[in-house]
Amino acid sequence: MTLPFPFPRFYAHRGASAHAPENTLAAFELAARQNAPAIELDVKLTADRRVIVLHDQTLNRTTNGSGPIRGLPLAAFRELDAGSWFSNEFRGEKIPTLDEVFETVGKKLHINVELTNYASPWDGLADEVAALVKKFNLQNRVLFSSFFPTNLQITRKYLPGTPRGQLVLPGASGWWQRLAGNFMDLQAEHPYHADVTEESVRRSHSRGRRVQVWTVNDPQEMQRLATLGVDAIFTDNPLLALQQFHPTGVLE
Ligand code: G3P
Ligand code: MG
């Protein structure tokens, strides 16, 4: 069957995050050098309404700062070191803005932008991100995703031709996203890997949606999912995925 957009077989999750600090330019550029066809990244809005790339709700795990991110302006994020927690080799790496990522790898890679304003769902993040995608003319290279269905409805309003994938929490916790997804105009579903079965893949495909599965770093699980017919996986390790998949879509 023809699925609605020609996205690749795997996404480097938070960049090549097995080999470089997640969600940094170093991790995204490394993913490109490792021949990943696509990256995934997590975006949030600063207090002065700039879009930054950061996963957590606090600074503690991935920077040399500490405390919640809520209320901080861009300048406060830019002072931080987002590399040395991973290794000294990456000392001085910054939390990037989405503009910087688009400038650096936007023409080289497909980009899954996960809208992660889960602590402040009405903050206008999706509006700002849609405007940036337009500004950089990346409507055909970006895929939006979120655990929060309303974010995807907002991006559809601005950029109806840019694909949307609904993220689904594991197991029973995913009931809300599964329910909302039934009523939405989506091009992909993003389930947790352990929840994927032959039947779930068949159901998603029958709705004309790609199945893109997070987050898979085990080669045997990559093969299990390929056998079930999933369309793409998210992985921290592009080199491992390249041993399993050809980026243009042929299972090797
Ligand atoms: O988009 C796949 C995956 O990134 C979702 O979970 O917590 O890693 O952003 P998380
Ligand atoms: Mg993510």
mmCIF file of C-alpha atoms and ligand atoms in Angstrom:
data_model
loop_
_atom_site.group_PDB
_atom_site.id
_atom_site.type_symbol
_atom_site.label_atom_id
_atom_site.label_comp_id
_atom_site.label_asym_id
_atom_site.label_seq_id
_atom_site.Cartn_x
_atom_site.Cartn_y
_atom_site.Cartn_z
ATOM 1 C CA MET A 1 0.000 0.000 0.000
ATOM 2 C CA THR A 2 1.124 3.572 -0.565
ATOM 3 C CA LEU A 3 1.598 5.419 2.676
ATOM 4 C CA PRO A 4 1.175 9.167 2.781
ATOM 5 C CA PHE A 5 4.751 10.469 2.914
ATOM 6 C CA PRO A 6 8.147 9.217 1.882
ATOM 7 C CA PHE A 7 9.793 9.280 5.274
ATOM 8 C CA PRO A 8 12.822 7.131 6.003
ATOM 9 C CA ARG A 9 13.328 3.858 7.843
ATOM 10 C CA PHE A 10 14.772 5.329 11.016
ATOM 11 C CA TYR A 11 15.219 8.520 12.987
ATOM 12 C CA ALA A 12 18.275 9.308 15.108
ATOM 13 C CA HIS A 13 16.499 9.858 18.427
ATOM 14 C CA ARG A 14 17.569 13.213 19.941
ATOM 15 C CA GLY A 15 20.327 13.037 17.294
ATOM 16 C CA ALA A 16 23.011 10.354 17.436
ATOM 17 C CA SER A 17 22.459 10.319 21.177
ATOM 18 C CA ALA A 18 24.334 7.068 21.822
ATOM 19 C CA HIS A 19 27.536 8.822 20.723
ATOM 20 C CA ALA A 20 26.995 12.538 21.468
ATOM 21 C CA PRO A 21 24.977 14.582 23.987
ATOM 22 C CA GLU A 22 21.272 14.394 23.118
ATOM 23 C CA ASN A 23 19.490 17.299 21.432
ATOM 24 C CA THR A 24 22.676 19.247 20.629
ATOM 25 C CA LEU A 25 24.046 20.388 17.274
ATOM 26 C CA ALA A 26 26.911 17.928 17.845
ATOM 27 C CA ALA A 27 24.423 15.047 18.044
ATOM 28 C CA PHE A 28 22.501 16.202 14.954
ATOM 29 C CA GLU A 29 25.635 16.756 12.869
ATOM 30 C CA LEU A 30 27.011 13.407 13.960
ATOM 31 C CA ALA A 31 23.757 11.752 12.874
ATOM 32 C CA ALA A 32 24.239 13.313 9.421
ATOM 33 C CA ARG A 33 27.872 12.131 9.274
ATOM 34 C CA GLN A 34 26.764 8.644 10.298
ATOM 35 C CA ASN A 35 24.362 8.673 7.317
ATOM 36 C CA ALA A 36 21.160 8.731 9.317
ATOM 37 C CA PRO A 37 18.337 9.806 6.992
ATOM 38 C CA ALA A 38 16.433 11.654 9.738
ATOM 39 C CA ILE A 39 16.581 12.986 13.279
ATOM 40 C CA GLU A 40 14.054 13.374 16.070
ATOM 41 C CA LEU A 41 14.263 16.281 18.528
ATOM 42 C CA ASP A 42 12.261 17.727 21.442
ATOM 43 C CA VAL A 43 11.186 21.375 21.469
ATOM 44 C CA LYS A 44 10.009 23.731 24.190
ATOM 45 C CA LEU A 45 9.279 27.458 24.496
ATOM 46 C CA THR A 46 11.396 29.793 26.631
ATOM 47 C CA ALA A 47 9.832 32.547 28.763
ATOM 48 C CA ASP A 48 10.691 35.023 25.976
ATOM 49 C CA ARG A 49 8.988 32.785 23.403
ATOM 50 C CA ARG A 50 12.006 31.341 21.614
ATOM 51 C CA VAL A 51 11.924 27.690 20.571
ATOM 52 C CA ILE A 52 14.724 25.624 22.116
ATOM 53 C CA VAL A 53 15.667 21.964 21.790
ATOM 54 C CA LEU A 54 15.605 20.205 25.153
ATOM 55 C CA HIS A 55 13.908 17.071 26.464
ATOM 56 C CA ASP A 56 13.480 17.402 30.222
ATOM 57 C CA GLN A 57 11.424 19.772 32.373
ATOM 58 C CA THR A 58 14.512 20.473 34.512
ATOM 59 C CA LEU A 59 18.117 21.345 33.733
ATOM 60 C CA ASN A 60 19.556 18.691 36.028
ATOM 61 C CA ARG A 61 20.238 15.704 33.776
ATOM 62 C CA THR A 62 21.597 17.222 30.557
ATOM 63 C CA THR A 63 23.237 20.522 31.572
ATOM 64 C CA ASN A 64 25.535 21.926 34.233
ATOM 65 C CA GLY A 65 22.564 23.898 35.622
ATOM 66 C CA SER A 66 19.843 22.770 37.981
ATOM 67 C CA GLY A 67 16.180 23.355 38.697
ATOM 68 C CA PRO A 68 13.023 23.642 36.596
ATOM 69 C CA ILE A 69 13.114 25.256 33.160
ATOM 70 C CA ARG A 70 9.811 27.039 33.721
ATOM 71 C CA GLY A 71 10.116 30.848 33.532
ATOM 72 C CA LEU A 72 13.676 30.969 32.106
ATOM 73 C CA PRO A 73 14.504 33.225 29.124
ATOM 74 C CA LEU A 74 16.685 32.092 26.221
ATOM 75 C CA ALA A 75 19.766 33.850 27.644
ATOM 76 C CA ALA A 76 19.627 31.666 30.773
ATOM 77 C CA PHE A 77 19.650 28.493 28.687
ATOM 78 C CA ARG A 78 22.462 29.745 26.479
ATOM 79 C CA GLU A 79 24.824 30.192 29.430
ATOM 80 C CA LEU A 80 24.690 26.483 30.194
ATOM 81 C CA ASP A 81 26.977 23.657 29.139
ATOM 82 C CA ALA A 82 24.873 20.897 27.575
ATOM 83 C CA GLY A 83 27.800 18.680 26.580
ATOM 84 C CA SER A 84 30.122 17.905 29.460
ATOM 85 C CA TRP A 85 27.571 15.731 31.331
ATOM 86 C CA PHE A 86 28.022 13.321 28.417
ATOM 87 C CA SER A 87 31.800 13.585 28.051
ATOM 88 C CA ASN A 88 34.606 16.146 28.225
ATOM 89 C CA GLU A 89 34.931 15.937 24.466
ATOM 90 C CA PHE A 90 31.646 17.863 24.208
ATOM 91 C CA ARG A 91 32.367 20.510 26.848
ATOM 92 C CA GLY A 92 30.833 23.867 25.864
ATOM 93 C CA GLU A 93 28.095 22.410 23.650
ATOM 94 C CA LYS A 94 25.003 24.635 23.916
ATOM 95 C CA ILE A 95 21.273 24.008 24.098
ATOM 96 C CA PRO A 96 20.348 24.860 20.486
ATOM 97 C CA THR A 97 17.466 26.936 19.224
ATOM 98 C CA LEU A 98 15.266 25.303 16.601
ATOM 99 C CA ASP A 99 16.416 28.021 14.164
ATOM 100 C CA GLU A 100 19.999 26.814 14.563
ATOM 101 C CA VAL A 101 19.070 23.203 13.934
ATOM 102 C CA PHE A 102 17.099 24.140 10.832
ATOM 103 C CA GLU A 103 20.038 26.240 9.572
ATOM 104 C CA THR A 104 22.577 23.500 10.272
ATOM 105 C CA VAL A 105 20.904 20.287 9.100
ATOM 106 C CA GLY A 106 17.512 21.350 7.726
ATOM 107 C CA LYS A 107 18.511 20.785 4.112
ATOM 108 C CA LYS A 108 20.361 17.515 4.825
ATOM 109 C CA LEU A 109 18.019 15.523 7.043
ATOM 110 C CA HIS A 110 14.343 14.859 7.590
ATOM 111 C CA ILE A 111 13.389 16.222 10.992
ATOM 112 C CA ASN A 112 10.729 14.934 13.393
ATOM 113 C CA VAL A 113 9.900 17.832 15.679
ATOM 114 C CA GLU A 114 8.292 16.519 18.876
ATOM 115 C CA LEU A 115 6.245 19.270 20.540
ATOM 116 C CA THR A 116 6.981 18.627 24.228
ATOM 117 C CA ASN A 117 5.135 21.409 26.045
ATOM 118 C CA TYR A 118 3.573 18.750 28.262
ATOM 119 C CA ALA A 119 3.855 20.905 31.388
ATOM 120 C CA SER A 120 2.350 23.981 29.678
ATOM 121 C CA PRO A 121 0.115 22.667 26.873
ATOM 122 C CA TRP A 122 -1.511 26.011 26.032
ATOM 123 C CA ASP A 123 1.687 28.064 25.734
ATOM 124 C CA GLY A 124 1.564 28.535 21.937
ATOM 125 C CA LEU A 125 4.578 26.338 21.157
ATOM 126 C CA ALA A 126 2.944 24.724 18.107
ATOM 127 C CA ASP A 127 2.154 28.167 16.621
ATOM 128 C CA GLU A 128 5.774 29.309 16.994
ATOM 129 C CA VAL A 129 7.191 26.080 15.569
ATOM 130 C CA ALA A 130 4.857 26.138 12.562
ATOM 131 C CA ALA A 131 6.023 29.706 11.834
ATOM 132 C CA LEU A 132 9.675 28.588 11.934
ATOM 133 C CA VAL A 133 9.054 25.653 9.604
ATOM 134 C CA LYS A 134 7.464 28.101 7.165
ATOM 135 C CA LYS A 135 10.283 30.639 7.555
ATOM 136 C CA PHE A 136 12.918 28.011 6.724
ATOM 137 C CA ASN A 137 10.740 26.497 3.993
ATOM 138 C CA LEU A 138 10.988 23.018 5.499
ATOM 139 C CA GLN A 139 7.330 22.021 5.106
ATOM 140 C CA ASN A 140 8.384 18.948 3.121
ATOM 141 C CA ARG A 141 11.219 17.856 5.389
ATOM 142 C CA VAL A 142 9.518 18.087 8.778
ATOM 143 C CA LEU A 143 7.145 15.713 10.541
ATOM 144 C CA PHE A 144 5.356 16.911 13.687
ATOM 145 C CA SER A 145 4.656 14.618 16.620
ATOM 146 C CA SER A 146 3.373 14.988 20.158
ATOM 147 C CA PHE A 147 1.763 13.022 22.961
ATOM 148 C CA PHE A 148 -0.669 15.974 23.148
ATOM 149 C CA PRO A 149 -3.144 15.673 20.226
ATOM 150 C CA THR A 150 -4.109 19.364 20.243
ATOM 151 C CA ASN A 151 -0.565 20.298 19.226
ATOM 152 C CA LEU A 152 -1.046 18.342 16.025
ATOM 153 C CA GLN A 153 -4.393 19.983 15.326
ATOM 154 C CA ILE A 154 -2.690 23.380 15.619
ATOM 155 C CA THR A 155 0.114 22.500 13.193
ATOM 156 C CA ARG A 156 -2.522 21.193 10.748
ATOM 157 C CA LYS A 157 -4.217 24.595 10.795
ATOM 158 C CA TYR A 158 -0.993 26.353 9.687
ATOM 159 C CA LEU A 159 0.676 23.651 7.594
ATOM 160 C CA PRO A 160 -1.932 21.115 6.429
ATOM 161 C CA GLY A 161 0.523 19.441 4.047
ATOM 162 C CA THR A 162 3.182 18.745 6.686
ATOM 163 C CA PRO A 163 2.703 15.254 8.152
ATOM 164 C CA ARG A 164 1.641 14.574 11.737
ATOM 165 C CA GLY A 165 2.332 11.536 13.890
ATOM 166 C CA GLN A 166 0.453 10.835 17.115
ATOM 167 C CA LEU A 167 2.740 9.616 19.913
ATOM 168 C CA VAL A 168 1.161 6.965 22.133
ATOM 169 C CA LEU A 169 2.222 6.283 25.713
ATOM 170 C CA PRO A 170 2.976 2.652 26.648
ATOM 171 C CA GLY A 171 0.208 0.206 27.558
ATOM 172 C CA ALA A 172 -2.980 1.416 29.217
ATOM 173 C CA SER A 173 -1.579 4.932 29.721
ATOM 174 C CA GLY A 174 -1.905 5.413 25.952
ATOM 175 C CA TRP A 175 -5.720 5.149 25.906
ATOM 176 C CA TRP A 176 -6.213 8.904 25.471
ATOM 177 C CA GLN A 177 -3.896 9.234 22.484
ATOM 178 C CA ARG A 178 -5.368 6.112 20.840
ATOM 179 C CA LEU A 179 -8.911 7.465 21.281
ATOM 180 C CA ALA A 180 -8.067 10.959 20.014
ATOM 181 C CA GLY A 181 -6.111 9.481 17.111
ATOM 182 C CA ASN A 182 -9.195 7.670 15.844
ATOM 183 C CA PHE A 183 -10.816 11.030 15.110
ATOM 184 C CA MET A 184 -7.818 12.897 13.737
ATOM 185 C CA ASP A 185 -6.270 13.522 10.358
ATOM 186 C CA LEU A 186 -2.889 11.834 10.880
ATOM 187 C CA GLN A 187 -0.239 10.419 8.594
ATOM 188 C CA ALA A 188 1.579 8.337 11.239
ATOM 189 C CA GLU A 189 1.183 6.675 14.619
ATOM 190 C CA HIS A 190 4.125 6.438 17.016
ATOM 191 C CA PRO A 191 3.603 3.568 19.479
ATOM 192 C CA TYR A 192 5.974 2.313 22.161
ATOM 193 C CA HIS A 193 7.939 -0.615 20.769
ATOM 194 C CA ALA A 194 6.738 -3.277 23.224
ATOM 195 C CA ASP A 195 3.094 -2.527 22.335
ATOM 196 C CA VAL A 196 3.532 -3.240 18.627
ATOM 197 C CA THR A 197 1.915 -6.405 17.272
ATOM 198 C CA GLU A 198 1.018 -7.706 13.832
ATOM 199 C CA GLU A 199 -2.591 -6.701 14.495
ATOM 200 C CA SER A 200 -1.704 -3.153 15.625
ATOM 201 C CA VAL A 201 0.431 -2.600 12.520
ATOM 202 C CA ARG A 202 -2.358 -3.920 10.297
ATOM 203 C CA ARG A 203 -4.893 -1.605 11.961
ATOM 204 C CA SER A 204 -2.703 1.496 11.528
ATOM 205 C CA HIS A 205 -1.954 0.635 7.905
ATOM 206 C CA SER A 206 -5.634 0.113 7.201
ATOM 207 C CA ARG A 207 -6.129 3.757 8.217
ATOM 208 C CA GLY A 208 -3.368 4.766 5.771
ATOM 209 C CA ARG A 209 -0.918 5.681 8.534
ATOM 210 C CA ARG A 210 2.754 4.899 8.875
ATOM 211 C CA VAL A 211 3.834 3.040 12.014
ATOM 212 C CA GLN A 212 6.926 4.648 13.560
ATOM 213 C CA VAL A 213 8.091 3.036 16.765
ATOM 214 C CA TRP A 214 10.040 4.432 19.722
ATOM 215 C CA THR A 215 12.741 3.880 21.021
ATOM 216 C CA VAL A 216 14.633 0.835 19.802
ATOM 217 C CA ASN A 217 18.297 0.173 20.523
ATOM 218 C CA ASP A 218 18.295 -3.624 20.499
ATOM 219 C CA PRO A 219 19.069 -5.316 17.147
ATOM 220 C CA GLN A 220 16.744 -8.264 17.820
ATOM 221 C CA GLU A 221 13.859 -5.914 18.559
ATOM 222 C CA MET A 222 14.677 -3.990 15.355
ATOM 223 C CA GLN A 223 14.346 -7.237 13.418
ATOM 224 C CA ARG A 224 11.110 -8.237 15.198
ATOM 225 C CA LEU A 225 9.559 -4.882 14.280
ATOM 226 C CA ALA A 226 10.791 -5.092 10.685
ATOM 227 C CA THR A 227 9.172 -8.513 10.373
ATOM 228 C CA LEU A 228 5.889 -7.063 11.634
ATOM 229 C CA GLY A 229 6.068 -4.476 8.854
ATOM 230 C CA VAL A 230 6.669 -1.265 10.825
ATOM 231 C CA ASP A 231 7.660 1.669 8.634
ATOM 232 C CA ALA A 232 10.298 3.322 10.820
ATOM 233 C CA ILE A 233 11.927 3.204 14.227
ATOM 234 C CA PHE A 234 13.475 5.781 16.507
ATOM 235 C CA THR A 235 16.929 4.808 17.743
ATOM 236 C CA ASP A 236 19.756 6.424 19.696
ATOM 237 C CA ASN A 237 22.237 4.507 17.567
ATOM 238 C CA PRO A 238 22.131 5.216 13.810
ATOM 239 C CA LEU A 239 25.117 2.937 13.174
ATOM 240 C CA LEU A 240 23.231 -0.015 14.611
ATOM 241 C CA ALA A 241 20.095 0.837 12.635
ATOM 242 C CA LEU A 242 22.122 1.113 9.430
ATOM 243 C CA GLN A 243 23.265 -2.472 9.953
ATOM 244 C CA GLN A 244 19.591 -3.483 10.025
ATOM 245 C CA PHE A 245 18.004 -1.125 7.521
ATOM 246 C CA HIS A 246 18.884 0.605 4.323
ATOM 247 C CA PRO A 247 17.887 4.268 4.837
ATOM 248 C CA THR A 248 15.863 4.386 1.651
ATOM 249 C CA GLY A 249 13.580 1.693 2.931
ATOM 250 C CA VAL A 250 14.906 -1.726 1.962
ATOM 251 C CA LEU A 251 15.460 -4.214 4.737
ATOM 252 C CA GLU A 252 18.956 -5.646 4.310
HETATM 253 O O1 G3P B 1 9.396 10.609 19.595
HETATM 254 C C1 G3P B 1 9.801 9.397 20.169
HETATM 255 C C2 G3P B 1 10.266 9.629 21.579
HETATM 256 O O2 G3P B 1 11.197 10.670 21.564
HETATM 257 C C3 G3P B 1 9.156 9.952 22.536
HETATM 258 O O3 G3P B 1 9.571 9.987 23.857
HETATM 259 O O4 G3P B 1 10.452 10.953 25.933
HETATM 260 O O5 G3P B 1 12.044 10.222 24.148
HETATM 261 O O6 G3P B 1 10.654 12.261 23.830
HETATM 262 P P1 G3P B 1 10.729 10.898 24.451
HETATM 263 MG MG MG B 2 11.232 12.876 21.864
#
